[in-house]
Coordinates of C-alpha atoms in Angstrom, one line a residue:
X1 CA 6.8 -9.3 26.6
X2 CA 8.3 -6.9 28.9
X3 CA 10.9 -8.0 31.1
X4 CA 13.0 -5.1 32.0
X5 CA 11.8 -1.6 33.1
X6 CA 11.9 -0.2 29.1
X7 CA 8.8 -0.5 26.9
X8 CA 9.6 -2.2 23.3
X9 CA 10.9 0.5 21.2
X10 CA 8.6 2.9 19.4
X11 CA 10.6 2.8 16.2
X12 CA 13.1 0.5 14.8
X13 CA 14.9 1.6 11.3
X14 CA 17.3 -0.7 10.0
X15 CA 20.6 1.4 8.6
X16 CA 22.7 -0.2 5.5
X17 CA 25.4 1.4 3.9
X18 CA 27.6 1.8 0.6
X19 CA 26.4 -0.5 -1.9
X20 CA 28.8 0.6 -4.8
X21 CA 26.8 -1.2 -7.3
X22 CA 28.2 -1.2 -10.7
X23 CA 26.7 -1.7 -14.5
X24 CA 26.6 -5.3 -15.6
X25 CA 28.0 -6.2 -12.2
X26 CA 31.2 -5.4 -13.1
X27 CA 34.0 -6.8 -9.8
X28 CA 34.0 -3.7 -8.0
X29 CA 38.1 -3.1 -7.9
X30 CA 38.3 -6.2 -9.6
X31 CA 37.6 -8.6 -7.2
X32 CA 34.9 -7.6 -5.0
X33 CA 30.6 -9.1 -6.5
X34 CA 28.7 -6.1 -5.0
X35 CA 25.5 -7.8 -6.4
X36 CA 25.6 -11.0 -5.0
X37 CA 27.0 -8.8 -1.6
X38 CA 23.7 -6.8 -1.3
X39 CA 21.7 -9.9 -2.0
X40 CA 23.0 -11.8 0.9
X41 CA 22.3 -8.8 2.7
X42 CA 18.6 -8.4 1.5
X43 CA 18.2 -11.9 2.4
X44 CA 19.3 -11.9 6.0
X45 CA 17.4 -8.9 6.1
X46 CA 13.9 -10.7 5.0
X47 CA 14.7 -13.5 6.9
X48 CA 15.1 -11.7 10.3
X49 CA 11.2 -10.1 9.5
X50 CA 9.9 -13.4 8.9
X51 CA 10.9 -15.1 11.8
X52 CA 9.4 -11.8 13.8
X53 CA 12.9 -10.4 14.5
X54 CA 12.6 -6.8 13.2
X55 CA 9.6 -4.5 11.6
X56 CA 11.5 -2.2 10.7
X57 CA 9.8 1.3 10.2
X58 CA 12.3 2.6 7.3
X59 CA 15.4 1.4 5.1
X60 CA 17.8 3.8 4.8
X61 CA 21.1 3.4 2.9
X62 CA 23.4 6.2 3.6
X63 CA 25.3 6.9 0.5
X64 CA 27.6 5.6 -2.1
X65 CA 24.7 3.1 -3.5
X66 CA 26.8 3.3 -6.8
X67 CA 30.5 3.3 -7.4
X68 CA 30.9 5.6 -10.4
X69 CA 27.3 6.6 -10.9
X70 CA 26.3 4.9 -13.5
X71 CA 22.3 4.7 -14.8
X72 CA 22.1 1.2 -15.2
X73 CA 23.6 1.2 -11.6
X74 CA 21.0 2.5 -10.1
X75 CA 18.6 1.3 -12.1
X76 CA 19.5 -2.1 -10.9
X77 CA 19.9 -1.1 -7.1
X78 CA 15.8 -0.5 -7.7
X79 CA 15.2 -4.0 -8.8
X80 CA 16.7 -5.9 -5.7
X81 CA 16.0 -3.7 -3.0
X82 CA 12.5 -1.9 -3.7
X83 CA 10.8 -5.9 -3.9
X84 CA 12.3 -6.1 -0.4
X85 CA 11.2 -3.2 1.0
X86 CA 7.6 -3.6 0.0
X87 CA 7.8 -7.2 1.0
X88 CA 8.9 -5.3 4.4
X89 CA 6.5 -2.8 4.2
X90 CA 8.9 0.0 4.8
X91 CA 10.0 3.8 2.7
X92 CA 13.2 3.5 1.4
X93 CA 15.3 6.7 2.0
X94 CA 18.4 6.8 -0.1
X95 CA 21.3 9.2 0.6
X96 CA 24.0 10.5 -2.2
X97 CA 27.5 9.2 -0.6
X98 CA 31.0 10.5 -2.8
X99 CA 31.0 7.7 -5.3
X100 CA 26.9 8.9 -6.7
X101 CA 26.7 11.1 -9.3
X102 CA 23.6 13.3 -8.4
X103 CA 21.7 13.8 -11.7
X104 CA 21.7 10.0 -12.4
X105 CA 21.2 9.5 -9.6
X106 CA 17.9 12.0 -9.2
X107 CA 16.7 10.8 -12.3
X108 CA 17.2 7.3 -12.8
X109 CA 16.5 5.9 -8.9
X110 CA 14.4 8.9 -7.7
X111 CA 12.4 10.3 -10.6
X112 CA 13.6 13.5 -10.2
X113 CA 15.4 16.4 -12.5
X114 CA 18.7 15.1 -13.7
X115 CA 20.5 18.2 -12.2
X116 CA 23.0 18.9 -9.6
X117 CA 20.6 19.6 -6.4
X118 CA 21.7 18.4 -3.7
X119 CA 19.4 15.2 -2.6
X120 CA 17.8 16.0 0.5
X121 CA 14.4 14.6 1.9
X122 CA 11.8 14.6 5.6
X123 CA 9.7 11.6 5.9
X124 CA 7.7 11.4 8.9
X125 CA 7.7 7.8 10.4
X126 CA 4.8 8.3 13.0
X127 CA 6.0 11.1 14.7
X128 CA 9.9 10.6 14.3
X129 CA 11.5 12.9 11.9
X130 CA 14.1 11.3 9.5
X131 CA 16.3 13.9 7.5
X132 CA 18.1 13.1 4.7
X133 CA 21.4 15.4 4.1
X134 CA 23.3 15.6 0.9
X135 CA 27.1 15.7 1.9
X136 CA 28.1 15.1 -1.8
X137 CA 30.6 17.7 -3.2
X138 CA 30.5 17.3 -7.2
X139 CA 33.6 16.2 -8.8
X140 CA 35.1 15.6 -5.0
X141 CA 35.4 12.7 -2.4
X142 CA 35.2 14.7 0.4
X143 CA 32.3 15.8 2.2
X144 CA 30.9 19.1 2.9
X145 CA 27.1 20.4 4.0
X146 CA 26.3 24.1 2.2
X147 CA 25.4 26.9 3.5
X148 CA 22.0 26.7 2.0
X149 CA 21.3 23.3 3.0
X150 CA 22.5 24.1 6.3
X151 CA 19.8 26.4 6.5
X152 CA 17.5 24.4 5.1
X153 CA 17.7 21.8 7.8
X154 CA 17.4 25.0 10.3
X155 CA 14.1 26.0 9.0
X156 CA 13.0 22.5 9.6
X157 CA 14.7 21.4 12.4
X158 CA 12.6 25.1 13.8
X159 CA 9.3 22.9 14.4
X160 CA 10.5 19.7 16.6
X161 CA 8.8 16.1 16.0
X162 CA 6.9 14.4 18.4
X163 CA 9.5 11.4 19.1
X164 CA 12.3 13.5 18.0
X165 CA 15.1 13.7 14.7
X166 CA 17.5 11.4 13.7
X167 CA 19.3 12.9 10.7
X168 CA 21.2 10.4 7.6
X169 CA 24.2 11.6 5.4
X170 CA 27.2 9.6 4.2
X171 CA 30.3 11.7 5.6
X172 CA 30.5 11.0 9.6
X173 CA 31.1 14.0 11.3
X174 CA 33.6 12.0 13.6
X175 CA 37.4 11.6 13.5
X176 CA 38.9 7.9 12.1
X177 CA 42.0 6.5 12.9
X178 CA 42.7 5.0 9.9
X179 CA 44.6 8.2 8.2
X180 CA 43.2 7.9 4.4
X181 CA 39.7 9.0 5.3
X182 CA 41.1 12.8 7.5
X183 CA 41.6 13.9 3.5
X184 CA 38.1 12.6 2.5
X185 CA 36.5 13.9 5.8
X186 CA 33.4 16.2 6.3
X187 CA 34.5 19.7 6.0
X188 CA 33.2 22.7 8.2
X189 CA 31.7 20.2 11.1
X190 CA 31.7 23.3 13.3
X191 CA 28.7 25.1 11.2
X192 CA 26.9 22.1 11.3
X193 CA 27.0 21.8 15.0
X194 CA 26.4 24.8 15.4
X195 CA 23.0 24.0 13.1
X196 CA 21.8 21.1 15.5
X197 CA 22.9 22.0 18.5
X198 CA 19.7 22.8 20.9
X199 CA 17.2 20.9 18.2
X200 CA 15.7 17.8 18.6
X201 CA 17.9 16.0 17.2
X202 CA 18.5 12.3 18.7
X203 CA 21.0 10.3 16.2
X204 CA 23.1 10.8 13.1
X205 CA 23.4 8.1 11.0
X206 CA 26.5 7.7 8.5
X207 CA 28.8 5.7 6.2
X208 CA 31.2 6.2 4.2
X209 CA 34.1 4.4 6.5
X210 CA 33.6 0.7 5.4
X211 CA 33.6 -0.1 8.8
X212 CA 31.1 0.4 12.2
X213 CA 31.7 2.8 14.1
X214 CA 30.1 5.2 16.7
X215 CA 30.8 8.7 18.3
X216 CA 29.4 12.1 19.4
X217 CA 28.7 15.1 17.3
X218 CA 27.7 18.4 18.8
X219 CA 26.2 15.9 21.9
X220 CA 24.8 13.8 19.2
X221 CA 25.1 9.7 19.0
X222 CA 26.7 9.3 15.5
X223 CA 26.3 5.6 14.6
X224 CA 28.8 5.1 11.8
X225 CA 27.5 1.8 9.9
X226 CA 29.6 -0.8 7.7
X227 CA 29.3 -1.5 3.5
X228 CA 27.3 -4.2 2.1
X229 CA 29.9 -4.1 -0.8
X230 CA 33.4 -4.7 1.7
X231 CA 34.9 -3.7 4.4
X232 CA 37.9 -2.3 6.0
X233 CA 39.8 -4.7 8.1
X234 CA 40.8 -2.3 11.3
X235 CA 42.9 -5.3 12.8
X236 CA 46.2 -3.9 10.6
X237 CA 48.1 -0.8 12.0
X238 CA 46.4 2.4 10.4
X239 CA 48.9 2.7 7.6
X240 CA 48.1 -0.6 6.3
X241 CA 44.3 -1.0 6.8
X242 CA 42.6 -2.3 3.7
X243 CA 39.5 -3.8 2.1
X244 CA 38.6 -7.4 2.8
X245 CA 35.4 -8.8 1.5
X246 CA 33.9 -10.2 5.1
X247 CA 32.4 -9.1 7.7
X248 CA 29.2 -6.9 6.3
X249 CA 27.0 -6.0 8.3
X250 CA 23.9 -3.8 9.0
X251 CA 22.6 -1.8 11.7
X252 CA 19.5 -2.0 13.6
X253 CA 18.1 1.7 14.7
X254 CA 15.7 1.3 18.1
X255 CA 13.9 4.5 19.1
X256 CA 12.9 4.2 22.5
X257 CA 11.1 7.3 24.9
X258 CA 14.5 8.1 25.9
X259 CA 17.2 6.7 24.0
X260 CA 18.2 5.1 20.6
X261 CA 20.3 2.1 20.3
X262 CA 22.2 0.8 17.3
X263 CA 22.1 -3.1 17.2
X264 CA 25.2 -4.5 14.7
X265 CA 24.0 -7.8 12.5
X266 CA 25.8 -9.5 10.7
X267 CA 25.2 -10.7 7.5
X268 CA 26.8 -14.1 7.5
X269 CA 25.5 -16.8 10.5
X270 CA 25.9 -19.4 11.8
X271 CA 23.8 -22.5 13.5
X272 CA 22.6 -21.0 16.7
X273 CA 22.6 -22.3 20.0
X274 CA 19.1 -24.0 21.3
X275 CA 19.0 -22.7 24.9
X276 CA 17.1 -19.4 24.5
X277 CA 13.6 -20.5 22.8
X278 CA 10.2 -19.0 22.3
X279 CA 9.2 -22.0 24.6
X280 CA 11.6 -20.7 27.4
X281 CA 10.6 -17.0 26.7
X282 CA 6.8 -18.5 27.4
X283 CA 7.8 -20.3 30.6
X284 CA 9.4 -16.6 31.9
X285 CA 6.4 -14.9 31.0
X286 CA 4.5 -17.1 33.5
X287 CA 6.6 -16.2 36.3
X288 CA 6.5 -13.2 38.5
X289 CA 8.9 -10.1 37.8
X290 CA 10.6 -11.5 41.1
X291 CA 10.6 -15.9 40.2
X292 CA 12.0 -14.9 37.2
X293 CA 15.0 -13.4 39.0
X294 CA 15.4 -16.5 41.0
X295 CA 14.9 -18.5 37.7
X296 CA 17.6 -17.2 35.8
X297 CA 19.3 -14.5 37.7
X298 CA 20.4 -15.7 40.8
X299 CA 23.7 -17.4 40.8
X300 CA 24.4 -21.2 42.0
X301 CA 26.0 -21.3 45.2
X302 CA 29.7 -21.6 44.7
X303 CA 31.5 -24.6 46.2

């Protein structure tokens, strides 16, 4: 059903971020089940496609899917989410974040040589172009994109897509507030720009901050989303903003003709009101563009 003057979206990706698995499900800083985090996450996920809510097109999980790196880490991040996404019908595109470790990470979740080359990947989603950037500096926190991978994405971003790029990588090139993250920041943002200004790209996607967020880049939408594992609770004055283990959340990523949007979900729900029902969507759909304005646009007079 079309109601408004956009056509449903072309593409819809949902966007997940910073796992931090660990082996045997260790607490992750001793108090925080990771695990049982990214299962409730999973879950909402799945339960959001079967009840028709979202197809999505692609998972992709930008960075820090394990906390130190470890193989049986990522060997079990494999066992919950690749079930899911084939139940979902949808690639998985994974993206090294700070806390991966590259060759265990090439090796024992991507099949690749156990080596330090920075994990980068294209997949083609029916004409949209999604990038996946390795902003992982080895034996650091902080971010950086190399001169060869910049020009790497260069030669690709050379040949535009037919509904466009959207490119994933865990460092946001965006300021935070909250001070700790200016040390762990993306370095040299400028020669980035300066790499996608003029392409076709149409969204960044990012993590990395524990917490939603969303920004420009070089003209860019940057859509910033929050961890599976915590997050940062941003109601404390910047000094004293810490983890808290609520309010996870994912993001939805619609690509319409011209514009993306980036829905937030949360994880946790509640009982939902009964107003809005597929019964009163079918009664709108049997109205005219212009009833259904009278129906449930115009206001009551006021007294």
């Amino acid at each position: 059903m079309q109601f408004g003057q956009h056509a449903p979206a072309h593409r819809t990706i949902v966007h997940l971020s910073d796992t931090h698995l660990l082996a045997r499900n260790a607490p992750l800083g001793g108090r925080y089940d990771t695990e049982a985090n990214l299962r409730r996450t999973l879950e909402r996920l799945e339960q959001l496609a079967a009840d028709g809510a979202v197809r999505p097109d692609a998972l992709v999980f930008t960075g820090d899917l394990t906390d130190l790196g470890e193989p049986e880490a990522y060997l079990r991040l494999r066992e919950l989410v690749e079930p899911a996404a084939a139940r979902l019908g949808a690639p998985i595109a994974w993206v090294a974040g700070n806390h991966d470790e590259r060759p265990e990470m090439r090796r024992d979740l991507l099949g690749l040589s156990a080596d330090e080359t920075p994990v980068t990947g294209v997949w083609d989603l029916g004409g949209l172009r999604l990038i996946a950037l390795d902003s992982s500096v080895p034996g650091w926190h902080h971010g950086e994109i190399d001169a060869a991978q910049r020009e790497w994405l260069r030669e690709v971003l050379s040949t535009p897509a037919p509904l466009g790029t959207i490119l994933a990588l865990h460092h946001p090139p965006l300021p935070s507030h909250v001070p700790l993250f200016g040390i762990l920041e993306l370095r040299d943002q400028a020669a980035l720009a300066e790499v996608i200004a003029g392409s076709d790209v149409r969204a960044i996607l990012a993590g990395h901050l524990h917490y939603s967020m969303s920004g420009t880049f070089a003209g860019v939408p940057v859509s910033v989303a929050s961890a599976s594992c915590y997050t940062m609770d941003v109601a404390r004055p910047p000094l004293r903003v810490n983890g808290m283990d609520a309010g996870q959340s994912f993001h939805l990523v619609h690509v319409y003709d011209d514009t993306i949007t980036h829905t937030v979900v949360p994880v946790d729900a509640d009982d939902p009101a009964g107003f809005f029902t597929p019964e009163w969507y079918e009664r709108m759909a049997q109205l005219t563009p212009q009833q259904r304005l009278e129906a449930f646009s115009r206001k009551p007079p006021r007294a």
